[in-house]
Coordinates of C-alpha atoms in Angstrom, one line a residue:
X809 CA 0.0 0.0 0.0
X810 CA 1.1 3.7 -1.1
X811 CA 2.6 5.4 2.4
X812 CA 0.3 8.4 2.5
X813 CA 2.6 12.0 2.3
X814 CA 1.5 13.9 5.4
X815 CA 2.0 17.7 5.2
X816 CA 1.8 20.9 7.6
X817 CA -1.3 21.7 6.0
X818 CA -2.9 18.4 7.2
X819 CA -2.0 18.8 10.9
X820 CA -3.2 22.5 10.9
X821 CA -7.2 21.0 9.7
X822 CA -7.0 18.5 12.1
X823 CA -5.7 20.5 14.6
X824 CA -8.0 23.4 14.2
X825 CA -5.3 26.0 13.9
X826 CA -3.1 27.7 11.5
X827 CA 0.2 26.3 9.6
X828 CA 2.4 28.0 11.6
X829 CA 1.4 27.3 14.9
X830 CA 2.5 24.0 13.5
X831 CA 5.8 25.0 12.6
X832 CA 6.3 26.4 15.8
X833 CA 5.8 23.3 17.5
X834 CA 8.0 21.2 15.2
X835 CA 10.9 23.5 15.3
X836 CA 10.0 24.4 19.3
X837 CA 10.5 28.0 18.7
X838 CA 8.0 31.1 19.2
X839 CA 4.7 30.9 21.9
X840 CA 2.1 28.3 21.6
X841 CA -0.4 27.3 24.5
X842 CA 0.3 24.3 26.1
X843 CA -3.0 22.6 25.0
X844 CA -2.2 23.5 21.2
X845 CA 1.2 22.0 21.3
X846 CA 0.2 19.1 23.2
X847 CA -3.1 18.8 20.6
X848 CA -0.3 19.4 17.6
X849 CA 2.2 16.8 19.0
X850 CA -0.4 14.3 19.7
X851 CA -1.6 14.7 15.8
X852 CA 2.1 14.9 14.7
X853 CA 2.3 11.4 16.3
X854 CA -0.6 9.8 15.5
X855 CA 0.0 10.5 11.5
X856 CA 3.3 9.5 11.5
X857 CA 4.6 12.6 10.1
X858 CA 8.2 12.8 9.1
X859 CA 9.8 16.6 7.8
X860 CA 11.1 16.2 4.1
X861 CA 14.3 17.4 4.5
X862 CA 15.0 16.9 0.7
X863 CA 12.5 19.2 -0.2
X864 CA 13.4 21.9 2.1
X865 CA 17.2 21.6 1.4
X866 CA 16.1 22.5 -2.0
X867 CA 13.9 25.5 -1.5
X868 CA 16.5 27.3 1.2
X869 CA 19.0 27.7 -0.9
X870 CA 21.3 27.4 1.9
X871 CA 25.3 26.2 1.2
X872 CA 27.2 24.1 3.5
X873 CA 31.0 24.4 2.8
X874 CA 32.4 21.3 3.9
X875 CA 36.6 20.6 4.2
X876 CA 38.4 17.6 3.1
X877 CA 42.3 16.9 4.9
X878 CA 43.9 14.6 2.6
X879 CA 46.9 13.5 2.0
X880 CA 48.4 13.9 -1.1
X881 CA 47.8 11.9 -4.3
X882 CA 50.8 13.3 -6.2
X883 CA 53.1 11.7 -3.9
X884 CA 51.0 8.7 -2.5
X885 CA 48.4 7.3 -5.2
X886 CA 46.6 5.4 -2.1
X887 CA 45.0 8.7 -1.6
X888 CA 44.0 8.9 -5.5
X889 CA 40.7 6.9 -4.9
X890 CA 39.8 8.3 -1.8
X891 CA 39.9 11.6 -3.9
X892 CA 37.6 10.2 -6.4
X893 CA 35.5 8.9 -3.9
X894 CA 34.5 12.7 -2.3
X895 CA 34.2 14.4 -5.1
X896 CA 31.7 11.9 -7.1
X897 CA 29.8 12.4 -3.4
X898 CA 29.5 16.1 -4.3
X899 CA 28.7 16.1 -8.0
X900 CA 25.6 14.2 -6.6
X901 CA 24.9 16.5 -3.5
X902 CA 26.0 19.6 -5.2
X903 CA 21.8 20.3 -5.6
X904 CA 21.5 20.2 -2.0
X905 CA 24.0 22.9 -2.1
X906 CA 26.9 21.1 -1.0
X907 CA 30.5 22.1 -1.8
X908 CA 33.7 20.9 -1.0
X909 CA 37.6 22.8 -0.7
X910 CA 40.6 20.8 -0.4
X911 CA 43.3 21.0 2.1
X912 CA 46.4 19.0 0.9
X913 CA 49.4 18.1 3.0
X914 CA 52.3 16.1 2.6
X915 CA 51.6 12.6 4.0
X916 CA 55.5 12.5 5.3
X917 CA 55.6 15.7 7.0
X918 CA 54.0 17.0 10.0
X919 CA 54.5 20.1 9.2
X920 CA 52.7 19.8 6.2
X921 CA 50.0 18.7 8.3
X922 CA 49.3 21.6 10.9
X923 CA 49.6 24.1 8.5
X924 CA 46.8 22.9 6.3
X925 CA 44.9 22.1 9.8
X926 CA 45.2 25.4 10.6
X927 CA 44.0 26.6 7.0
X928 CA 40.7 24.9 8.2
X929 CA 40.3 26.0 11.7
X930 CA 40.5 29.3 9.5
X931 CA 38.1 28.8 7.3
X932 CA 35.3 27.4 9.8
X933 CA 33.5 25.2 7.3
X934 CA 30.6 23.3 8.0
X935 CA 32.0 20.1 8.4
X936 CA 35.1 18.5 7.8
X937 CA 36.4 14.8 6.9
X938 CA 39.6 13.9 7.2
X939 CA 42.2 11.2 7.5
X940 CA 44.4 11.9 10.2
X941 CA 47.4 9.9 9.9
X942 CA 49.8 11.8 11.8
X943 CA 48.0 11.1 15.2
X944 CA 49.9 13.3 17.7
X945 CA 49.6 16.5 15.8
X946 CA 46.0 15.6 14.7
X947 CA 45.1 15.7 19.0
X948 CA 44.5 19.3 19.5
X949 CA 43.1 20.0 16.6
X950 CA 40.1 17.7 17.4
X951 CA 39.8 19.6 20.7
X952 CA 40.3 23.1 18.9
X953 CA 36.9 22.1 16.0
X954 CA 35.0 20.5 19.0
X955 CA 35.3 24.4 20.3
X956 CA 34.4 26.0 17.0
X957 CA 31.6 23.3 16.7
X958 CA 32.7 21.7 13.5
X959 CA 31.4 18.4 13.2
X960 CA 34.4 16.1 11.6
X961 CA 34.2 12.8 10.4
X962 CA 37.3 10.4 10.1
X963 CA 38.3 7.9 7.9
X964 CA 40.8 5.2 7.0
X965 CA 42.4 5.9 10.5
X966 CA 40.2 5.4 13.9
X967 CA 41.2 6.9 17.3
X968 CA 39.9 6.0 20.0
X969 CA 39.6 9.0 22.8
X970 CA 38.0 11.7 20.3
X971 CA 34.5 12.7 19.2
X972 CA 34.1 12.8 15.3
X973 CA 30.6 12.6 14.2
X974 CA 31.4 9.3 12.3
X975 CA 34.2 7.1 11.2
X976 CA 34.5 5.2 8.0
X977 CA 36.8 2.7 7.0
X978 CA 37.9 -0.9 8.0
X979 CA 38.0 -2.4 11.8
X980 CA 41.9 -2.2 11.9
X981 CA 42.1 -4.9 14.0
X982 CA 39.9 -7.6 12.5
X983 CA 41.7 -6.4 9.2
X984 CA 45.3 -7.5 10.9
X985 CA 43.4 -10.7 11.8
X986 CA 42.0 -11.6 8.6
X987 CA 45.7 -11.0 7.1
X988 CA 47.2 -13.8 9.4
X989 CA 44.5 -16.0 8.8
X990 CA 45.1 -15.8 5.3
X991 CA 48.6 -16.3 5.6
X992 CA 48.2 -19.4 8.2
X993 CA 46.3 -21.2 5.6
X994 CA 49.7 -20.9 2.9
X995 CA 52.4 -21.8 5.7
X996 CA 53.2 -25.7 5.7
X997 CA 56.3 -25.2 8.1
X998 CA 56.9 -23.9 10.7
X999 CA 59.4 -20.4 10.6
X1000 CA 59.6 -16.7 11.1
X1001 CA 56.7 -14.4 9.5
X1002 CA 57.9 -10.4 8.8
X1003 CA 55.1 -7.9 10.2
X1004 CA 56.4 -4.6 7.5
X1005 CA 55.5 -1.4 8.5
X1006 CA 56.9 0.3 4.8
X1007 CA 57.7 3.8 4.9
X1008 CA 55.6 4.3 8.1
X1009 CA 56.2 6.3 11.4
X1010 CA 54.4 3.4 13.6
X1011 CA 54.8 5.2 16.5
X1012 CA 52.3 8.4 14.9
X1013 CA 49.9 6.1 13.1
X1014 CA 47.7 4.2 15.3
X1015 CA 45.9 2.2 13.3
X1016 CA 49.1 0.1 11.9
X1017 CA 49.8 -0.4 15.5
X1018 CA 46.4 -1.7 15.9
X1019 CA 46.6 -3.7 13.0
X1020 CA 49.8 -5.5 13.8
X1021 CA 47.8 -6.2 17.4
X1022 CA 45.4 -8.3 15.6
X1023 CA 47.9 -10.4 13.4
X1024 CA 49.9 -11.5 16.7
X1025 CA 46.7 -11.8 18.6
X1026 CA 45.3 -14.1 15.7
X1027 CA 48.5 -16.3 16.3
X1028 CA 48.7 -16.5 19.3
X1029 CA 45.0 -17.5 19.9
X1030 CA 45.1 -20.2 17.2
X1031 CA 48.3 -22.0 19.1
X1032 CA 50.4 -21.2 15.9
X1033 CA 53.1 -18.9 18.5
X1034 CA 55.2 -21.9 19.5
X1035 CA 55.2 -22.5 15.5
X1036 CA 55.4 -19.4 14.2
X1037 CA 57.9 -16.6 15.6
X1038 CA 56.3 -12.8 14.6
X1039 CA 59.0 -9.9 14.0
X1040 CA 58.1 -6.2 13.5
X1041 CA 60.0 -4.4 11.6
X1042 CA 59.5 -0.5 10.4
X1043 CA 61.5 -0.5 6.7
X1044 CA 61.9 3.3 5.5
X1045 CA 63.8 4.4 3.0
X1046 CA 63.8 7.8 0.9
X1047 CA 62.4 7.9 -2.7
X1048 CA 64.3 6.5 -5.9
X1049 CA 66.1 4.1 -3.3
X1050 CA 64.6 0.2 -2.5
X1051 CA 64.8 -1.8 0.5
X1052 CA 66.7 -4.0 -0.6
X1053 CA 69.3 -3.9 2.1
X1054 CA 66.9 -4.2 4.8
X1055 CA 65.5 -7.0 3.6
X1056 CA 68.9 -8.8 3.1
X1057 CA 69.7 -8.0 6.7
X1058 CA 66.8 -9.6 7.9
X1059 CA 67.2 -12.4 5.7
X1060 CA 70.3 -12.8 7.0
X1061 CA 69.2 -12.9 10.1
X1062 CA 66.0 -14.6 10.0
X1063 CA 66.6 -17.5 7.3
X1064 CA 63.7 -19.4 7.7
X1065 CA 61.4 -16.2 6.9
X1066 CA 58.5 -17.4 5.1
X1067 CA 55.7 -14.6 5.4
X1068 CA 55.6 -11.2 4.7
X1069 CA 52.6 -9.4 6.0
X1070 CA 52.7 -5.3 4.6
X1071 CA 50.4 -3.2 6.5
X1072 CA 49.6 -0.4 4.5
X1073 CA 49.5 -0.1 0.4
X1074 CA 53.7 -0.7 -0.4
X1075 CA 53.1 -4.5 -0.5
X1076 CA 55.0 -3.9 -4.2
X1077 CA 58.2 -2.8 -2.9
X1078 CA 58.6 -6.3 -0.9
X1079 CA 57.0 -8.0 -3.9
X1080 CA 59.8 -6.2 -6.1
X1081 CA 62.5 -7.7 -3.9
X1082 CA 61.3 -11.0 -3.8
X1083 CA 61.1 -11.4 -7.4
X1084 CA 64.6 -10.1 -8.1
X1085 CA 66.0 -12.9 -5.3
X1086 CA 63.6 -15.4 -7.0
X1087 CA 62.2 -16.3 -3.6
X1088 CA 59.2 -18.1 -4.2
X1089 CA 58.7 -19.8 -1.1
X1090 CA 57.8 -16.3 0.8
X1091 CA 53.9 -15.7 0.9
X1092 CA 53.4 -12.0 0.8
X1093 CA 50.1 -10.1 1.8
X1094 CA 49.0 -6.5 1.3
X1095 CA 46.3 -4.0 0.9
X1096 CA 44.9 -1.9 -1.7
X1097 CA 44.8 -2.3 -5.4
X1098 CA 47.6 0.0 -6.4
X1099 CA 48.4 -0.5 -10.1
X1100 CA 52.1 -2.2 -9.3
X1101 CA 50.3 -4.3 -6.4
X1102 CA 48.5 -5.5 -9.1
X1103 CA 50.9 -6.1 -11.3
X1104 CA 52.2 -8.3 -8.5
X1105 CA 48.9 -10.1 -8.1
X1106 CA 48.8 -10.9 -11.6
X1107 CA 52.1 -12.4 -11.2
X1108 CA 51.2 -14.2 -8.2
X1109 CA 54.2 -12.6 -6.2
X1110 CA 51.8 -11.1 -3.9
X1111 CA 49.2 -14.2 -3.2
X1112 CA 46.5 -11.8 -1.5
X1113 CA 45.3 -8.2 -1.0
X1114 CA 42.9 -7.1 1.0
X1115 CA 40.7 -4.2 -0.4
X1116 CA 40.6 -1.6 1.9
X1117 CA 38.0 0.4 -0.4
X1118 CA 39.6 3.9 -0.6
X1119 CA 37.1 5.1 -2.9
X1120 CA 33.7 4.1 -0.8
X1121 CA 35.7 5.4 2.3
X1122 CA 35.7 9.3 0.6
X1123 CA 32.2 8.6 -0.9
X1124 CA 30.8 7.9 2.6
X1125 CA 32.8 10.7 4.5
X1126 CA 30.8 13.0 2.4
X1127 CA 27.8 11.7 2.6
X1128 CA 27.7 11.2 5.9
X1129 CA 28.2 15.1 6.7
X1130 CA 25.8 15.6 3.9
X1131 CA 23.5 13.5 6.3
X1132 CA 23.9 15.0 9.2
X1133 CA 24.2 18.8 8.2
X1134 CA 21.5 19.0 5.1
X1135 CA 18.9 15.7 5.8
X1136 CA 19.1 15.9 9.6
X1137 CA 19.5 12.1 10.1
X1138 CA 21.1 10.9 12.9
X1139 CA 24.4 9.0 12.3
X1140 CA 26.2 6.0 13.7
X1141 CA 29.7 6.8 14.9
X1142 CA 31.1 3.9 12.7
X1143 CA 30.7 2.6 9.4
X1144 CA 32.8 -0.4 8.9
X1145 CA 33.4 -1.0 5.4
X1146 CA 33.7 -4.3 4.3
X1147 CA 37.0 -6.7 4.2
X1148 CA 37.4 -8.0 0.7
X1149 CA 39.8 -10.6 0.0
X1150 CA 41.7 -9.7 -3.5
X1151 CA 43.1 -12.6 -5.4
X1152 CA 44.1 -12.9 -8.9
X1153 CA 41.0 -14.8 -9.7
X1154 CA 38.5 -12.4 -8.9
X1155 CA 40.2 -9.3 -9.4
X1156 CA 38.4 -8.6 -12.9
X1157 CA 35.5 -8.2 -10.2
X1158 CA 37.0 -5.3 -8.3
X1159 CA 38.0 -3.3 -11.5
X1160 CA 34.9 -2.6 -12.5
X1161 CA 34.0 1.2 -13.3
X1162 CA 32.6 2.9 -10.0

């Protein structure tokens, strides 16, 4: 059965009084006796009525700037799809009047990062998403927009201790996990397994830190520790070199190594390595599909990603303020996005246009 649209106009004749009494009552401003309201709310109740926000967001003509903190693409392509992601969120809210300035920073320099933070606290937009990967310097700021009541929503990094309207993105955790599940399932013998923080502060970017929590926990809890020893090991180098010598050390050191697991989107530079040294006994697995971790995939150097969805986690961020700001909807504080397991047999699937 066809829901029947209830409008002001309806609640005014059965209320016996004028439209705007009635929208005094539902936006609980100006004088109304107490026996109206409570006739008005009763009514209000009883015909289920529910505001179109749609509607009015397009016949107020009203803007709402919003601010995205991104990283980069030029010098990270990781944050490419993210990119994608928001702004295909505001081609299709742009009618709502929704529009969106960048504030780029420099993904290896914190720097980089306050000053573009500050650029925002400036410009006091509406709402702001971000992806706050240098965790420290991020701290204040979250206090500082709480202040100037700018609702902020996170993603692809959660942190715990803070009050963003939402986050978006993967459970970090679960995702560290699934990646030594995964890898259990490929290791016939026992030996060492490599835990690769590539190009990373660990100590600024919480949720690697989380996610290397859930591959030991996953270990230990499946009485694979006295099988399996776990190293850590943070490999950075500076562009236009490899880590070539790195991994040799710990080669040398760690002979039976038989697992990489690459927590962020450089699974390519290990895969790189090992196909150079010819060593096809190491199971390597990543995130992200990054055109050279694809490559890799094809090649079956790199036996699994797992899809972090970049792209959905800009879409979302966006729609979520859009949600809250423009279509009053209340929001959950997380949206989990799904853990997709990439392999070379159903990566046609993934590569679909979005």
């Amino acid at each position: 059965m066809k829901k029947r649209i209830v409008r002001i106009k309806d609640i005014a004749e059965k209320a016996q009084t004028s439209k705007g009494t009635v929208d005094r009552v539902l936006h609980n401003r100006g004088r109304v006796a107490d026996d109206v309201r409570e006739r008005i709310l009763s009514i209000i109740k009883e015909l289920n009525y529910e505001p179109n926000f749609i509607a009015q967001s397009l016949k107020s003509q009203r803007t709402y700037n919003l601010a995205v903190l991104i990283p980069d693409p030029d010098a990270d392509s990781y944050w490419e799809a993210p990119k994608i992601g928001l702004e295909k969120a505001e081609k299709e809210l742009r009618q709502y009047g929704v529009y969106i300035s960048l504030f780029i920073f420099n993904s290896h320099e914190e720097q980089s990062f306050i000053a573009k933070a500050r650029e925002v606290s400036k410009e006091h937009p509406d709402g702001l998403l971000i992806a706050p990967v240098f965790y420290k310097e991020a701290l204040p700021f979250f206090e500082e927009w709480a202040g100037l009541n700018i609702p902020y929503v996170l993603f692809n990094t959660q942190i715990e201790h803070v009050n963003p309207l939402c986050y978006i993105g993967q459970d970090s955790y679960r995702s560290g996990s699934l990646a030594a599940k995964i890898l259990s399932f490929g290791l016939q013998s026992p030996g060492t397994v490599l835990v690769a923080h590539v190009n990373e502060d660990i100590s600024n970017s919480a949720h690697l830190i989380t996610k290397e929590a859930g591959f030991r926990d996953y270990f230990k809890s499946d009485k694979h520790d006295s099988k399996f020893k776990i190293i850590s090991k943070e490999i950075n180098f500076p562009d236009g070199e490899t880590l070539d010598d790195q991994l040799d050390a710990i080669l040398m050191a760690e002979p039976d190594l038989n697992a990489v697991y690459v927590t962020n989107s450089k699974a390519f530079e290990v895969a790189s390595y090992l196909e150079k040294k010819a060593l096809k006994h190491i199971k390597l697995v990543g995130y992200d599909l990054l055109t050279p971790n694809l490559n890799y995939l094809e090649k079956e150097i790199i036996n699994f990603l797992i899809n972090q969805n970049p792209l959905g986690q800009g879409y979302w961020g966006i729609h979520q303020l859009a949600n809250f700001l423009v279509f009053k909807k209340d929001i959950q504080p997380i949206k989990f996005l799904p853990l997709d397991i990439i392999t070379k047999e159903n990566l046609d699937y993934y590569l679909d246009p979005q």
